[in-house]
XYZ file of C-alpha atoms in Angstrom:
564
model
C 0.005 0.060 -0.028
C 1.221 3.589 -0.587
C 1.576 5.801 2.417
C 0.243 9.332 2.461
C 3.691 10.928 1.525
C 3.961 8.568 -1.481
C 0.243 9.545 -2.608
C 0.932 13.041 -2.202
C 4.170 12.458 -4.536
C 2.132 10.471 -7.118
C -0.659 13.152 -7.353
C 1.670 15.989 -8.097
C 3.206 13.943 -10.862
C -0.041 13.073 -12.299
C -1.243 16.757 -12.171
C 2.075 18.059 -13.516
C 2.446 15.839 -16.622
C -1.186 15.396 -17.448
C -2.626 17.417 -20.366
C -4.837 19.076 -18.184
C -2.454 19.627 -15.623
C -1.838 23.211 -13.885
C 1.355 24.816 -12.359
C 2.909 23.504 -9.166
C 2.327 26.518 -6.835
C -1.375 26.169 -7.740
C -1.321 22.423 -6.822
C 0.188 23.183 -3.692
C -2.146 25.805 -2.625
C -5.367 24.171 -3.977
C -7.739 22.274 -1.407
C -7.858 19.353 -0.713
C -4.416 18.873 -2.371
C -2.599 21.213 0.077
C -3.040 18.314 2.692
C -1.265 16.165 0.370
C 1.740 18.180 -0.087
C 1.817 19.084 3.722
C 1.530 15.532 4.666
C 4.802 14.968 2.468
C 6.990 16.882 4.951
C 8.976 18.248 1.972
C 9.650 21.646 0.364
C 7.678 22.593 -2.575
C 10.805 22.913 -4.417
C 12.134 19.406 -3.703
C 8.650 17.803 -4.121
C 9.238 16.906 -7.809
C 12.446 15.587 -7.067
C 11.085 13.219 -4.672
C 8.314 12.004 -7.188
C 11.059 11.011 -9.704
C 12.824 9.301 -6.837
C 9.485 7.957 -5.870
C 8.772 6.685 -9.462
C 12.448 5.061 -9.747
C 12.227 3.395 -6.689
C 9.041 1.743 -6.355
C 7.514 1.735 -10.138
C 10.219 1.020 -12.281
C 10.183 -2.127 -14.174
C 12.915 -3.152 -16.681
C 11.717 -2.638 -20.260
C 11.251 -6.227 -22.233
C 13.283 -6.304 -25.382
C 11.474 -5.593 -28.439
C 10.810 -7.804 -31.497
C 9.429 -6.288 -34.669
C 7.635 -8.372 -37.133
C 6.788 -7.096 -40.766
C 5.539 -9.889 -42.607
C 5.344 -13.693 -42.562
C 2.862 -13.807 -39.440
C 0.034 -16.213 -39.820
C -3.208 -15.383 -39.235
C -5.291 -18.357 -37.494
C -8.216 -16.250 -37.826
C -10.487 -17.526 -41.006
C -10.957 -14.481 -43.440
C -13.579 -15.144 -46.042
C -12.006 -14.480 -49.412
C -15.300 -13.063 -50.702
C -17.692 -10.380 -48.926
C -21.176 -11.810 -47.768
C -23.173 -9.769 -49.721
C -26.351 -10.448 -47.555
C -24.638 -9.889 -44.357
C -23.611 -6.450 -45.726
C -27.055 -5.477 -47.033
C -28.582 -6.531 -43.527
C -25.897 -4.411 -41.982
C -26.836 -1.518 -43.831
C -30.587 -1.927 -43.484
C -30.597 -2.375 -39.630
C -28.151 0.363 -39.132
C -30.849 2.803 -40.794
C -33.688 1.105 -38.895
C -31.820 1.385 -35.552
C -31.448 5.046 -35.978
C -35.138 5.464 -36.971
C -36.167 3.446 -33.976
C -34.073 5.513 -31.464
C -36.202 8.516 -32.792
C -39.454 6.736 -32.482
C -38.645 6.734 -28.480
C -38.179 10.247 -28.278
C -41.032 12.611 -27.340
C -41.608 15.252 -29.974
C -39.967 13.178 -32.526
C -41.632 9.760 -32.209
C -44.760 9.409 -34.000
C -46.536 6.934 -31.864
C -45.808 8.554 -28.230
C -48.619 9.735 -26.000
C -48.188 11.663 -22.759
C -44.361 12.114 -23.499
C -42.494 15.298 -22.964
C -40.600 16.799 -25.938
C -37.213 15.503 -25.584
C -37.906 12.891 -23.041
C -36.224 9.620 -24.256
C -38.093 6.457 -23.018
C -35.765 3.505 -22.501
C -38.798 1.256 -24.237
C -42.548 1.466 -25.259
C -43.155 -1.448 -23.141
C -45.638 -0.709 -20.376
C -45.998 -3.927 -18.629
C -44.116 -7.185 -18.326
C -41.989 -5.260 -17.895
C -42.709 -1.529 -17.551
C -39.786 0.353 -19.173
C -41.847 3.264 -20.204
C -39.597 6.014 -18.122
C -37.017 8.177 -18.903
C -33.610 7.104 -17.629
C -31.052 9.877 -17.168
C -28.088 7.471 -18.208
C -29.915 5.853 -21.271
C -31.058 9.234 -22.473
C -27.886 10.945 -22.533
C -26.190 7.815 -24.115
C -28.810 7.854 -26.711
C -28.933 11.592 -27.515
C -25.058 11.303 -27.928
C -25.734 8.858 -30.905
C -27.806 11.897 -32.264
C -25.121 14.321 -32.018
C -22.714 11.750 -33.760
C -25.008 11.258 -36.658
C -25.041 15.266 -37.209
C -21.267 15.118 -37.282
C -21.216 12.370 -39.650
C -23.609 14.150 -41.869
C -22.422 17.958 -41.696
C -22.956 18.212 -45.586
C -26.723 17.946 -44.623
C -27.376 20.310 -42.005
C -29.870 22.187 -43.944
C -32.340 19.388 -44.704
C -35.824 19.015 -42.912
C -34.469 15.588 -41.520
C -31.156 17.420 -39.656
C -33.738 19.925 -38.165
C -35.533 17.119 -36.533
C -32.635 15.989 -35.181
C -31.720 19.263 -33.916
C -34.931 19.473 -32.089
C -34.663 16.253 -30.632
C -30.923 17.069 -29.178
C -32.064 20.836 -28.129
C -35.643 19.705 -26.646
C -33.567 17.053 -24.724
C -31.473 19.556 -23.009
C -34.550 21.731 -22.203
C -36.038 18.625 -20.720
C -33.191 18.008 -18.337
C -33.135 21.381 -17.391
C -36.667 20.874 -15.953
C -35.543 17.515 -14.783
C -32.631 18.846 -12.850
C -34.803 21.059 -10.741
C -37.250 18.528 -9.221
C -36.727 17.505 -5.694
C -37.289 13.592 -5.541
C -36.453 10.639 -3.765
C -32.738 11.104 -4.210
C -32.671 14.714 -2.625
C -33.243 18.233 -3.316
C -32.325 20.827 -6.292
C -30.907 23.102 -3.611
C -28.670 20.603 -2.435
C -28.088 19.004 -5.906
C -28.634 15.568 -4.511
C -31.635 15.547 -7.009
C -29.124 15.055 -9.613
C -28.622 11.350 -8.638
C -32.150 10.377 -9.343
C -31.813 7.679 -12.042
C -35.491 8.050 -13.862
C -38.453 10.107 -14.391
C -41.776 9.678 -15.725
C -42.167 10.280 -19.203
C -44.310 13.451 -18.838
C -41.300 14.946 -16.737
C -42.688 14.114 -13.289
C -40.980 12.306 -10.456
C -40.878 8.873 -10.109
C -41.588 8.285 -6.538
C -41.505 4.272 -6.150
C -38.878 2.192 -4.354
C -35.948 2.300 -6.565
C -31.919 1.777 -6.680
C -31.038 5.368 -5.996
C -29.030 7.374 -6.336
C -27.113 6.452 -9.324
C -24.202 8.743 -9.860
C -23.462 8.323 -13.486
C -26.266 10.470 -14.814
C -24.805 13.829 -14.355
C -21.490 13.005 -15.987
C -22.739 11.334 -18.744
C -25.248 14.197 -19.492
C -22.290 16.589 -19.352
C -20.601 14.269 -22.043
C -23.588 14.500 -24.576
C -24.232 18.239 -24.164
C -20.625 19.477 -24.297
C -20.142 17.126 -27.544
C -23.332 19.021 -28.855
C -21.590 22.622 -27.889
C -18.198 21.556 -29.508
C -20.615 20.372 -32.693
C -22.178 23.651 -32.894
C -19.000 25.647 -32.191
C -16.971 23.614 -34.835
C -19.633 24.126 -37.500
C -19.995 27.815 -36.680
C -23.588 27.372 -35.792
C -25.862 28.981 -32.813
C -28.574 26.905 -31.214
C -31.587 26.365 -33.535
C -34.057 26.671 -31.006
C -33.159 29.621 -28.619
C -36.702 29.577 -27.180
C -36.014 25.997 -25.734
C -31.960 26.576 -24.579
C -31.272 30.124 -25.219
C -27.817 29.863 -26.167
C -24.556 28.257 -25.065
C -23.900 30.166 -21.841
C -27.461 29.208 -20.760
C -26.593 25.555 -21.269
C -23.344 25.872 -19.645
C -24.148 28.064 -16.605
C -27.761 26.638 -16.087
C -27.320 22.777 -16.758
C -23.691 21.678 -17.180
C -22.164 23.601 -14.087
C -24.694 21.924 -11.708
C -24.079 18.436 -13.245
C -20.377 19.076 -12.785
C -20.613 20.297 -9.501
C -22.106 17.089 -8.447
C -19.542 15.176 -10.071
C -16.984 17.175 -7.983
C -19.156 16.524 -4.669
C -20.014 13.027 -5.068
C -17.148 11.139 -7.210
C -15.832 9.406 -4.066
C -19.531 8.490 -2.597
C -21.268 5.218 -3.197
C -24.113 4.791 -5.618
C -25.830 2.355 -7.518
C -24.220 0.780 -10.575
C -25.801 1.079 -14.287
C -27.742 -2.238 -14.047
C -29.166 -0.802 -10.825
C -28.346 -3.424 -8.435
C -25.428 -2.574 -6.262
C -24.685 0.434 -4.242
C -20.836 1.014 -3.959
C -18.037 2.421 -6.353
C -18.032 1.160 -9.752
C -15.811 1.710 -12.904
C -18.308 2.752 -15.267
C -19.342 5.700 -12.968
C -15.767 6.446 -12.029
C -14.574 6.502 -15.792
C -17.392 8.538 -17.275
C -17.146 10.952 -14.458
C -13.546 11.650 -15.119
C -14.314 12.152 -18.784
C -16.986 14.663 -17.742
C -14.622 16.414 -15.583
C -11.863 16.540 -18.350
C -14.393 17.995 -20.877
C -15.674 20.696 -18.134
C -12.130 21.798 -17.790
C -11.837 22.658 -21.252
C -15.448 24.144 -21.686
C -14.927 26.192 -18.506
C -11.688 27.616 -19.713
C -13.844 28.881 -22.867
C -16.097 30.742 -20.495
C -13.120 32.237 -18.523
C -14.808 30.490 -15.430
C -11.239 30.354 -13.668
C -12.293 29.573 -10.088
C -14.544 26.659 -11.346
C -11.949 25.665 -13.679
C -9.596 25.019 -10.821
C -12.126 22.982 -9.010
C -12.427 20.769 -11.859
C -8.823 20.211 -12.128
C -8.246 19.362 -8.505
C -11.155 16.839 -8.735
C -10.006 15.330 -11.859
C -6.469 14.900 -10.496
C -7.920 13.304 -7.354
C -10.433 11.099 -9.320
C -7.785 10.002 -11.702
C -5.385 8.950 -8.797
C -8.134 6.988 -7.140
C -8.825 5.198 -10.195
C -5.135 4.340 -10.895
C -3.998 3.217 -7.285
C -6.942 3.080 -4.806
C -10.135 2.234 -6.319
C -9.238 -1.706 -7.059
C -10.576 -1.776 -10.676
C -7.347 -3.168 -11.825
C -5.320 -5.375 -9.442
C -2.187 -7.466 -10.520
C -3.334 -11.046 -10.096
C -6.729 -10.460 -12.327
C -6.063 -9.915 -15.929
C -9.498 -8.213 -16.317
C -11.047 -5.033 -15.107
C -13.108 -5.282 -11.848
C -16.434 -3.266 -12.254
C -17.348 -3.265 -8.683
C -14.511 -4.165 -6.217
C -16.523 -4.408 -3.182
C -18.034 -7.395 -4.557
C -14.763 -9.013 -5.271
C -13.549 -8.129 -1.603
C -16.858 -9.791 -0.319
C -16.524 -12.817 -2.539
C -19.823 -12.173 -4.166
C -18.804 -11.553 -7.680
C -15.698 -12.413 -9.582
C -15.712 -8.667 -10.945
C -16.237 -9.460 -14.692
C -18.664 -7.261 -16.376
C -19.424 -5.680 -19.839
C -19.967 -2.397 -17.983
C -15.861 -2.172 -17.606
C -15.891 -2.269 -21.723
C -18.887 0.259 -21.780
C -16.864 2.509 -19.595
C -14.207 2.398 -21.715
C -16.120 3.214 -24.916
C -18.134 6.107 -23.362
C -15.064 7.514 -21.584
C -12.690 7.893 -24.606
C -12.827 10.414 -27.782
C -10.605 8.384 -29.924
C -9.909 11.457 -32.160
C -8.463 13.181 -29.441
C -4.978 11.531 -28.830
C -4.878 13.051 -25.026
C -7.936 11.025 -23.947
C -5.488 8.105 -24.158
C -2.932 9.985 -21.784
C -5.541 11.439 -19.556
C -8.219 8.812 -18.989
C -7.057 5.362 -18.256
C -8.153 2.030 -19.656
C -8.917 3.000 -23.724
C -9.398 0.546 -26.209
C -5.854 -0.632 -26.640
C -5.488 -1.019 -22.920
C -4.438 -4.944 -22.044
C -6.913 -4.998 -19.136
C -9.641 -3.774 -21.494
C -9.087 -6.656 -24.324
C -8.479 -8.953 -21.606
C -12.230 -8.169 -20.147
C -13.331 -9.192 -23.520
C -11.499 -12.505 -23.858
C -12.774 -13.133 -20.417
C -16.394 -12.404 -20.991
C -16.161 -14.623 -24.133
C -14.512 -17.515 -22.201
C -17.143 -17.595 -19.635
C -20.152 -17.120 -21.772
C -19.513 -19.300 -24.385
C -19.885 -22.197 -22.099
C -22.635 -20.508 -19.967
C -25.186 -19.899 -22.757
C -26.277 -23.072 -24.410
C -26.866 -21.154 -27.632
C -23.181 -20.620 -27.750
C -22.159 -24.254 -27.846
C -22.283 -24.941 -31.492
C -18.839 -23.733 -31.959
C -16.235 -23.577 -29.226
C -13.578 -21.567 -30.809
C -12.554 -18.252 -29.685
C -12.784 -16.471 -32.917
C -16.527 -16.973 -33.339
C -18.648 -14.343 -32.189
C -20.638 -15.446 -29.072
C -23.649 -14.148 -27.538
C -22.558 -11.974 -24.630
C -24.518 -10.755 -21.518
C -23.945 -8.537 -18.509
C -21.876 -10.469 -15.977
C -21.539 -13.924 -15.165
C -23.656 -14.102 -11.951
C -26.550 -12.450 -13.836
C -29.984 -13.671 -12.704
C -32.245 -11.064 -14.376
C -34.417 -12.834 -17.106
C -35.759 -9.480 -18.401
C -38.888 -10.155 -16.140
C -37.869 -11.256 -12.892
C -35.007 -13.399 -11.041
C -34.298 -16.797 -12.615
C -31.394 -17.089 -15.072
C -29.556 -14.181 -16.788
C -29.470 -13.932 -20.562
C -27.400 -12.513 -23.566
C -27.946 -8.884 -23.883
C -27.940 -7.188 -27.491
C -26.238 -4.277 -25.744
C -23.476 -6.573 -24.327
C -23.091 -8.494 -27.833
C -22.920 -5.077 -29.661
C -20.597 -3.647 -27.384
C -18.182 -6.270 -27.627
C -18.049 -5.723 -31.579
C -17.592 -1.865 -31.166
C -14.475 -2.283 -28.954
C -12.788 -4.233 -31.655
C -14.065 -1.747 -34.336
C -12.657 1.106 -32.271
C -9.401 -0.646 -31.464
C -8.764 -0.976 -35.288
C -9.779 2.618 -35.891
C -7.597 3.858 -33.217
C -4.443 2.227 -34.690
C -5.114 3.360 -38.333
C -6.169 6.847 -37.429
C -3.171 7.572 -35.245
C -0.938 5.434 -37.475
C 0.077 3.549 -34.480
C 2.047 0.249 -34.553
C 0.313 -2.658 -32.991
C 2.275 -3.347 -29.912
C 1.861 -6.502 -28.330
C 3.100 -6.966 -24.696
C 3.165 -9.948 -22.359
C -0.333 -9.191 -20.797
C -1.761 -8.900 -24.319
C -0.351 -12.052 -25.334
C -3.221 -14.279 -24.547
C -5.560 -11.999 -26.476
C -3.956 -11.586 -29.612
C -2.559 -15.411 -29.833
C -6.127 -16.160 -30.654
C -5.901 -14.260 -34.042
C -2.223 -14.557 -35.333
C 0.514 -17.389 -34.730
C 2.708 -16.243 -32.198
C 5.977 -17.907 -30.996
C 5.514 -18.739 -27.234
C 9.013 -18.131 -26.712
C 8.176 -14.353 -27.680
C 5.656 -14.197 -24.769
C 8.191 -12.464 -22.364
C 9.043 -9.970 -25.129
C 7.325 -6.978 -26.602
C 6.168 -7.802 -30.149
C 5.813 -4.693 -32.444
C 3.821 -5.323 -35.665
C 4.719 -2.082 -37.523
C 1.944 0.167 -38.925
C 1.020 -0.712 -42.567
C 3.165 -3.903 -42.617
C 1.723 -6.969 -43.862
C 1.553 -8.433 -40.283
C -0.040 -5.412 -39.320
C -2.726 -5.232 -41.885
C -3.459 -8.958 -41.488
C -4.031 -8.901 -37.897
C -6.003 -6.004 -38.064
C -8.446 -7.309 -40.686
C -8.835 -10.298 -38.469
C -9.916 -8.198 -35.752
C -12.547 -6.662 -38.085
C -13.774 -10.286 -38.814
C -14.198 -11.064 -35.421
C -15.976 -7.795 -34.600
C -18.221 -8.800 -37.537
C -19.032 -11.955 -36.077
C -20.704 -10.449 -32.881
C -23.041 -8.677 -35.231
C -23.613 -11.925 -36.986
C -24.928 -13.115 -33.668
C -27.223 -10.035 -33.452
C -28.746 -10.630 -37.077
C -29.460 -14.292 -36.002
C -31.624 -13.049 -33.010
C -33.448 -10.100 -34.316
C -36.549 -10.710 -35.771
C -37.559 -10.394 -39.428
C -38.537 -6.771 -38.754
C -35.424 -5.951 -37.037
C -36.806 -5.317 -33.728
C -34.682 -5.566 -30.968
C -35.597 -6.316 -27.417
C -33.208 -6.261 -24.015
C -32.183 -9.621 -24.254
C -32.570 -13.064 -26.020
C -32.924 -16.283 -24.253
C -30.096 -18.362 -23.661
C -31.642 -21.671 -24.572
C -33.972 -20.899 -27.360
C -32.438 -17.376 -28.780
C -35.712 -15.852 -29.141
C -36.335 -12.394 -27.627
C -37.084 -11.434 -24.155
C -37.457 -8.567 -21.804
C -38.456 -4.986 -22.833
C -39.490 -4.585 -26.496
C -37.680 -2.107 -28.969
C -35.265 -1.102 -26.219
C -33.486 2.389 -27.204
C -30.181 1.172 -25.792
C -30.271 -2.054 -27.845
C -30.866 0.143 -30.940
C -28.228 2.501 -29.951
C -25.563 0.074 -29.062
C -26.024 -1.653 -32.539
C -26.074 1.698 -34.265
C -22.932 2.647 -32.670
C -21.027 -0.603 -33.202
C -21.919 -0.080 -37.095
C -20.742 3.326 -37.112
C -17.436 2.607 -35.829
C -17.249 -0.382 -38.405
C -17.696 2.010 -41.046
C -15.172 4.339 -39.643
C -12.690 1.724 -39.135
C -13.146 0.355 -42.725
C -12.640 4.040 -44.280
C -9.341 4.310 -42.536
C -8.172 0.789 -43.754
C -9.443 1.608 -47.260
C -7.334 4.927 -47.255
C -4.360 3.130 -45.683
C -3.823 -0.088 -46.988
């Protein structure tokens, strides 16, 4: 364990070297970091020297030798020589259909919704067995972020009536959340900001007053990510808000909506809350990592608004939360290769810690077009522990779910569920099933990994702790396991391996193709014995997860086509 002096030193180093770091004097004077510096019993001038010594003494590891492989590497993943035209046609159709069904579940945009406020995103139109006819803060933020991404992908069409409908969906969502924030509810009052931890509301923007797992602390951070992405989109395209009667202007959004949410993150990042599955009251990786991303985005936006005092509070919290994630949280421990979503459950021997939520956290917390995210925010798509999480989920669930038993090879796509110990069947407690969200998320991770490597012209580096993952795709000499294997960007070995990753990602989409119905409907789950859909029908997040995976498939393929 690190003592207080060591933590103080490491805290300063992280702050001073991070992209969002700030001067040493400010760190020493800023609460609560002042106590860390004082605890070190070192003069400020000697503080940095101590840190360097600290790293040298406690964290230095000898660098492994490097082996470069340009060609001659053998892919052990089956690559079809021809493209499956039926699969490609289905991908395109389901991609469009999924986005249209997302819009159908948004008030003021969907054509079959009644008593739903404009901008309210319902989780599902299902009103019984189960009733998901509510607006969840988390689901809504993730959903609307997809609409922002759609506009970003179609900037040549911003004047169309269809784009205007999307602008209305986003800005009415922002206006609706301005109202939701200010509703006193079972999580607390607006005056204390505890109300922002409320997870869900009625479709007509009134409070949900029944018993529930509350508070859930990921909502404000996810809302910040989505809204700042939208403000950035407007700025990058020299646009003002299109519906000022709803949200006035960017300054209004920043001061009246984003600052309260960011203040909540500042105040609550180290407090227990329920996880994204609404089951466990603890500290969770998904919540912590998305909070960290929101703080980083808030730092940059507060600078643009010259809100320097608040900016310092954001920086202080960012540094403290980042240190916590890296050192104290238990999200990554030496003897477990995968990420641990909820460490307290592992400590209490209630679960193994494996959860698709950890991969969701990585995907939602990293902007792959921004290289600083890879530095500032842990567990990006190329991180060995993230890839090991996918590998561990596949290893578990290819045997756990009978519909996966037909082919036991790793490089076939498998139906993936939330976590091994899951008992929720979509209506009650019996046996957990595969989820469309989880299966699509597995695919998206791989597409994003390929995109990241090509977009940033990165060599594919296979370290010791990534060996087991990549050895499922390419033939690697076991004698090189202790070495660092490097496939240079653009080399035959690099291209063959990334194409194998693309095929593996497609295999998860093929699983989804097998289990949607003839009209492309997606529920929450599909039965692990029969494969038929179960749980809430037309789940918004299911459609959004599939749409996002295919979006990154298109982006990754574009990079391949323009680099190979």
